[in-house]
Coordinates of C-alpha atoms and ligand atoms in Angstrom, one line a residue:
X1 CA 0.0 0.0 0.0
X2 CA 1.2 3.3 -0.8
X3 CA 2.3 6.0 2.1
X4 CA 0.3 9.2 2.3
X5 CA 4.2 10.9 2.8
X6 CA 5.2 9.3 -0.9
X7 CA 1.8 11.0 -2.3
X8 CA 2.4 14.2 -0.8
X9 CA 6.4 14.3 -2.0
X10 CA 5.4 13.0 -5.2
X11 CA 3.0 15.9 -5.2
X12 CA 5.7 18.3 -4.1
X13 CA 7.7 17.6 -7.1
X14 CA 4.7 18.1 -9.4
X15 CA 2.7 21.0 -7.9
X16 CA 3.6 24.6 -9.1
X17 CA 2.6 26.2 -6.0
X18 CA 1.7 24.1 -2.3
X19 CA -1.2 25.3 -1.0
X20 CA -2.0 26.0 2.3
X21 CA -6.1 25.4 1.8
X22 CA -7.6 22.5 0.2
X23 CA -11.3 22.1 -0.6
X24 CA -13.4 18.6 -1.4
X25 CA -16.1 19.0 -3.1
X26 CA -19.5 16.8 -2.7
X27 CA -22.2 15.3 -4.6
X28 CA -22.9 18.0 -7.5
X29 CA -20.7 20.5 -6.4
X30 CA -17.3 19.5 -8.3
X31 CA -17.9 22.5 -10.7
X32 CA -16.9 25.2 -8.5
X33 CA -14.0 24.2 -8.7
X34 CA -13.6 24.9 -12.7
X35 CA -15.0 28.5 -11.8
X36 CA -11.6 29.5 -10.8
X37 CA -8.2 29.9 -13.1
X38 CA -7.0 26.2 -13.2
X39 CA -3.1 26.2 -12.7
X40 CA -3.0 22.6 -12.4
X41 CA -5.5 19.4 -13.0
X42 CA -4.2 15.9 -12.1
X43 CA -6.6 13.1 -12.5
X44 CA -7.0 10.3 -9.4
X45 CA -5.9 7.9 -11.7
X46 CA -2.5 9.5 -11.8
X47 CA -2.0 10.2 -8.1
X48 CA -0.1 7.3 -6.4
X49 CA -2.5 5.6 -3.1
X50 CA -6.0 7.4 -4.7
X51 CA -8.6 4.8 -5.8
X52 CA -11.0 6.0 -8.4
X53 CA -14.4 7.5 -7.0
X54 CA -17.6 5.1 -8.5
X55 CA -20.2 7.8 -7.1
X56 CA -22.3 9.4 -9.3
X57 CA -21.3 13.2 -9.8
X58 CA -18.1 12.5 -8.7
X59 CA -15.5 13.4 -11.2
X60 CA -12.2 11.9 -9.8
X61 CA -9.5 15.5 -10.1
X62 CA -7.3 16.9 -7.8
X63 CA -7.2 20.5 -9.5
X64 CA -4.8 23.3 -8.1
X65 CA -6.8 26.9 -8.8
X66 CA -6.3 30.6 -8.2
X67 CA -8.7 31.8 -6.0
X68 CA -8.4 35.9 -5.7
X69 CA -4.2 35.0 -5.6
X70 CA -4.7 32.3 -3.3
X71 CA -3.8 28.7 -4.8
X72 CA -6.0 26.0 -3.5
X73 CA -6.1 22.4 -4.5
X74 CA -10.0 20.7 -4.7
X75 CA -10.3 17.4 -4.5
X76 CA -13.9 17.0 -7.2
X77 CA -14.6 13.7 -6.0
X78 CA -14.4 11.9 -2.4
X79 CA -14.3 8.3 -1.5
X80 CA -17.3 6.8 0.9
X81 CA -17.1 4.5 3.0
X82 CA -20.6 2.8 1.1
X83 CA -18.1 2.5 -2.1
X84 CA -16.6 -0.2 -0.6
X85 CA -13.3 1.6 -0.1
X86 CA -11.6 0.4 3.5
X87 CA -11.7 3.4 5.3
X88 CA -7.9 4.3 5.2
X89 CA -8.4 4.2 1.5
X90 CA -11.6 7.5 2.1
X91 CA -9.3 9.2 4.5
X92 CA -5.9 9.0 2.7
X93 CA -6.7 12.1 0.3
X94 CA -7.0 14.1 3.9
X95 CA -4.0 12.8 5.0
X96 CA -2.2 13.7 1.6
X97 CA -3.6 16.8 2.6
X98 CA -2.0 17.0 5.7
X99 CA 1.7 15.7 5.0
X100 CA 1.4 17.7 2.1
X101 CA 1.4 21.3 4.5
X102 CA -2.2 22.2 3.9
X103 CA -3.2 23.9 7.0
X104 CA -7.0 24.8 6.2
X105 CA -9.6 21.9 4.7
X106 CA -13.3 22.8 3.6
X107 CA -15.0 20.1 3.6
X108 CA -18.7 20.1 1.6
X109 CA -21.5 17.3 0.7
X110 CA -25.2 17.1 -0.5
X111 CA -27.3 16.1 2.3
X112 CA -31.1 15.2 4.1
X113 CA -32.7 17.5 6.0
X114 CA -34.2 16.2 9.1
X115 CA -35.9 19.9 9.8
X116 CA -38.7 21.4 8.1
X117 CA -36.5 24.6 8.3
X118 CA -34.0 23.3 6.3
X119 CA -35.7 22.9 3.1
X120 CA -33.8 21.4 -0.1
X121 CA -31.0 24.1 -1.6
X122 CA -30.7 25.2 1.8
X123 CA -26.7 25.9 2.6
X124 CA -26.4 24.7 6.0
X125 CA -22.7 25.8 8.1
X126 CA -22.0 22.3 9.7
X127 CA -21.9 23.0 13.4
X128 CA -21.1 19.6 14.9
X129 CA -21.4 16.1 13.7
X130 CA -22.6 12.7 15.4
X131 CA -20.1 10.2 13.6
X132 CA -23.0 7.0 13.0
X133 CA -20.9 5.1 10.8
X134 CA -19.8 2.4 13.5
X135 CA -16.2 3.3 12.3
X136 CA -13.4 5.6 13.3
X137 CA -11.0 6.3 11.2
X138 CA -8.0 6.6 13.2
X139 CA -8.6 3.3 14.0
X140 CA -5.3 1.5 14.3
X141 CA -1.4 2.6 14.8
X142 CA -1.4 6.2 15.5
X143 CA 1.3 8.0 13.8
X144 CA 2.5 10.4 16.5
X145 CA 3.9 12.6 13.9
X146 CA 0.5 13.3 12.4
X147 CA -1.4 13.6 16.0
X148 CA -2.0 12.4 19.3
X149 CA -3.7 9.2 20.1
X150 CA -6.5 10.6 21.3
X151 CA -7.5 13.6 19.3
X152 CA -9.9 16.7 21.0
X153 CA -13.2 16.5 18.6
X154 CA -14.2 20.1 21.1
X155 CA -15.3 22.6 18.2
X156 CA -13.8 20.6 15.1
X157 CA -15.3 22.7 13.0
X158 CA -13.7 26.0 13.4
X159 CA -15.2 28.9 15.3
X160 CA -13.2 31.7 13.7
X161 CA -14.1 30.5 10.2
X162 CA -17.1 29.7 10.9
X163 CA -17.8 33.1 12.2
X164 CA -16.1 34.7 9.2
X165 CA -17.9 32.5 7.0
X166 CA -21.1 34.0 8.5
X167 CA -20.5 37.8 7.7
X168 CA -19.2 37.6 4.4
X169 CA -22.5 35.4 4.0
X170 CA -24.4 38.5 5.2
X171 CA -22.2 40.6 3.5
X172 CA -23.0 38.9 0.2
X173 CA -27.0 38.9 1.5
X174 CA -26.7 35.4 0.9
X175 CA -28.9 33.0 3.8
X176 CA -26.9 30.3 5.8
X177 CA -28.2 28.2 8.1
X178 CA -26.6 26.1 10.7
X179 CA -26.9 22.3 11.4
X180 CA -25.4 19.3 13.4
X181 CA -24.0 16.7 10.6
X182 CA -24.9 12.7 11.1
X183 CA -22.9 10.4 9.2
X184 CA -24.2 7.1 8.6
X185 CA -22.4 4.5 6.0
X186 CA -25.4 4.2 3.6
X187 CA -26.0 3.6 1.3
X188 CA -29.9 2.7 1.4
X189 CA -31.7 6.1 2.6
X190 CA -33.0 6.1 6.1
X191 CA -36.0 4.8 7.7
X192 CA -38.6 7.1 8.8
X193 CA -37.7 5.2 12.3
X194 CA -34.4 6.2 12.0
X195 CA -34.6 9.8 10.6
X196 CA -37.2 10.2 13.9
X197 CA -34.0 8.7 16.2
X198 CA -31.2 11.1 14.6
X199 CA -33.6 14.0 14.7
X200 CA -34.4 13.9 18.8
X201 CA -30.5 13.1 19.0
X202 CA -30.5 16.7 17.8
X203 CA -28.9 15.8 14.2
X204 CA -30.4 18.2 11.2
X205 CA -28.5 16.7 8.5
X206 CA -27.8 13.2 7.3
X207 CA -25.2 12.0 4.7
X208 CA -23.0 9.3 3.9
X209 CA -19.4 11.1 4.1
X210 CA -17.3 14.4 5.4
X211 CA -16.9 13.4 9.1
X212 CA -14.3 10.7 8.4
X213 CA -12.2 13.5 6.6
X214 CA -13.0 16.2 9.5
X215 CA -12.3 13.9 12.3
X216 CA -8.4 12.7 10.0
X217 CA -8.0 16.5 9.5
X218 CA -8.1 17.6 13.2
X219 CA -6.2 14.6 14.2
X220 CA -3.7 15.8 12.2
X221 CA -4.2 19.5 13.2
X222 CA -5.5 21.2 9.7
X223 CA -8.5 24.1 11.2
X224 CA -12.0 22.3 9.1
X225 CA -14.9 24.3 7.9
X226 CA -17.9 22.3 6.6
X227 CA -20.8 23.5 4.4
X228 CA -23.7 20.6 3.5
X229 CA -25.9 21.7 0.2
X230 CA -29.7 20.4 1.2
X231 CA -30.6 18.4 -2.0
X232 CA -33.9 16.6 0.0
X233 CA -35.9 16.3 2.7
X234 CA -35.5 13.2 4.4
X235 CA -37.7 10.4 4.9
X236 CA -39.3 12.1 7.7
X237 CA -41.4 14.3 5.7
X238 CA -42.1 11.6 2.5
X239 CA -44.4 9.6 1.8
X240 CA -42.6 9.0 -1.9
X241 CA -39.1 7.8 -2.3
X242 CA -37.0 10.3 -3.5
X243 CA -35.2 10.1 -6.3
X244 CA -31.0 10.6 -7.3
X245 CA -31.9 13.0 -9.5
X246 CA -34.1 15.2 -7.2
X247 CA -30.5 14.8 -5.0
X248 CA -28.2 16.1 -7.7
X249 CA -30.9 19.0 -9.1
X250 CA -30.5 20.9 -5.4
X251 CA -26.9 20.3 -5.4
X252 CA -26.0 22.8 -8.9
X253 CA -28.1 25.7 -8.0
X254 CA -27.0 26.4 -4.5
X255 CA -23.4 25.3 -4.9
X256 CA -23.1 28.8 -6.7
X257 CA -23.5 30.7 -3.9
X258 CA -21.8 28.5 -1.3
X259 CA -18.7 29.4 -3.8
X260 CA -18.8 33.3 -3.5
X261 CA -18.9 32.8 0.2
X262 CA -15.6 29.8 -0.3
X263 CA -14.0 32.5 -2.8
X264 CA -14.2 35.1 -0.1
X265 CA -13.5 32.7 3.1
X266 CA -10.0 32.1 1.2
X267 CA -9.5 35.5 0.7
X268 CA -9.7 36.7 4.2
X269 CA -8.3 33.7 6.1
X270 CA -5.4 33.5 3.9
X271 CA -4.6 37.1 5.2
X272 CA -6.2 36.2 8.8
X273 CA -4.3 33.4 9.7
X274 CA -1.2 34.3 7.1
X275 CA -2.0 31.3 5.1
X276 CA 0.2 32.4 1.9
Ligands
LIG1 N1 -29.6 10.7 3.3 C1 -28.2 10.4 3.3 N2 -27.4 10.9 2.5 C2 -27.8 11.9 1.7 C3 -29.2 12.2 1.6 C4 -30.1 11.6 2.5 O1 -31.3 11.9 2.5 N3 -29.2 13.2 0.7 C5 -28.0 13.4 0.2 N4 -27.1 12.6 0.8

């Protein structure tokens, strides 16, 4: 099996500029990333360790963009856990990430609403997460290099962003909301049963990835910011199955927006947090 360390140097070698932020892009939402001046576009094919992504809407590119003079590398694809993937083969882009100096990861998906509030193309600031997959991803040897054995998840999605993140929303008069993430393997949908349970657990979004990257990332110290794109209401409030187009529709038109407020983020945390 490949090291994430020969990744990241092989990277080294290849990348023009090393970023300090990275950004992996969800269900629908791997087009933001071709928004921005592309300096650099390497498929998952070529990169040493990555699997290729089977999920639908997932395009399988690491591309390294200028974002207002800031280079970023998006990952347009993930790996979930429902692929098949072991889960050291969904985390080891994150832990590229890591060895490979970026300090700041966005994280965003397409996810269920479990709140009337929350209705589909809502853009929902991830607050917290309940990790349901039954796995942990740090499972295993710890690498003390990387973190600690037993990593703080206090606030893993970072205040400071999060709050910066909130006024340029305003700024922009573009509505956020805010919502505690569940992740659960998948991938058959939830029960009605079961979307009653995470709801009164106090979850308001379900999906099927992100907090096996968030809880790799702040093991290995990298500040996370998380955005979900609503793409349906969850079982809770259907009597119809809904379909994976209905998923992918929501994803496109709010994804637009939840980029001007990325675009922005970029731009003030590089300078914030001197992340040139
Ligand atoms: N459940 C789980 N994952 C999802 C959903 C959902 O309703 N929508 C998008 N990803």
């Amino acid at each position: 099996m490949v090291h994430y360390k020969d990744t990241a140097n092989w990277l080294k070698e290849r990348l023009i500029k090393l970023p300090k932020f990275a950004v992996i892009l969800g269900t629908g939402l791997s087009e933001m990333a071709e928004t921005f001046a592309t300096l650099q576009r390497i498929p998952y094919s070529e990169l040493p360790g990555f699997v290729s992504s089977t999920a639908p809407s997932h395009k399988g590119f690491m591309l390294l963009a200028d974002v207002k003079g800031v280079p970023v590398l998006f990952l347009q694809g993930r790996f979930h856990y429902y692929e098949g993937y072991a889960i050291e083969q969904v985390i080891f882009p994150t832990r590229v990430l890591a060895a490979l100096g970026v300090k700041m990861l966005v994280v965003t998906n397409a996810a269920g609403s479990l709140r009337l509030e929350l209705p589909p193309g809502a853009i929902v600031q991830i607050t917290d997460h309940i990790n349901f997959m039954g796995i942990n991803p740090l499972i295993g040897h710890n690498d003390e290099e990387l973190g600690e054995r037993f990593p703080s998840m206090n606030q893993p999605y970072d205040p400071e962003c999060r709050a910066l993140c909130d006024a340029i929303a305003s700024e922009q008069g573009i509505t956020t909301h805010k919502g505690v993430y569940i992740a659960v393997t998948g991938p058959s949908l939830e029960t009605k049963a079961e979307c009653a349970a995470f709801a009164g657990w106090g979850a308001d979004l379900v999906g099927m990835s992100t907090v096996p990257e968030v809880i790799t990332a702040r093991h290995a110290g990298m500040k996370v910011l998380a955005y979900s794109i609503v793409t349906n209401y969850s079982n809770l409030f259907h009597e119809q199955a809904h379909s994976q187009e209905e998923i992918r529709h929501h994803a496109g038109i709010s994804g637009a927006h939840l980029q001007n407020i990325l675009a922005e983020f970029v731009l003030r945390a590089s300078q914030l947090f001197s992340l040139t």
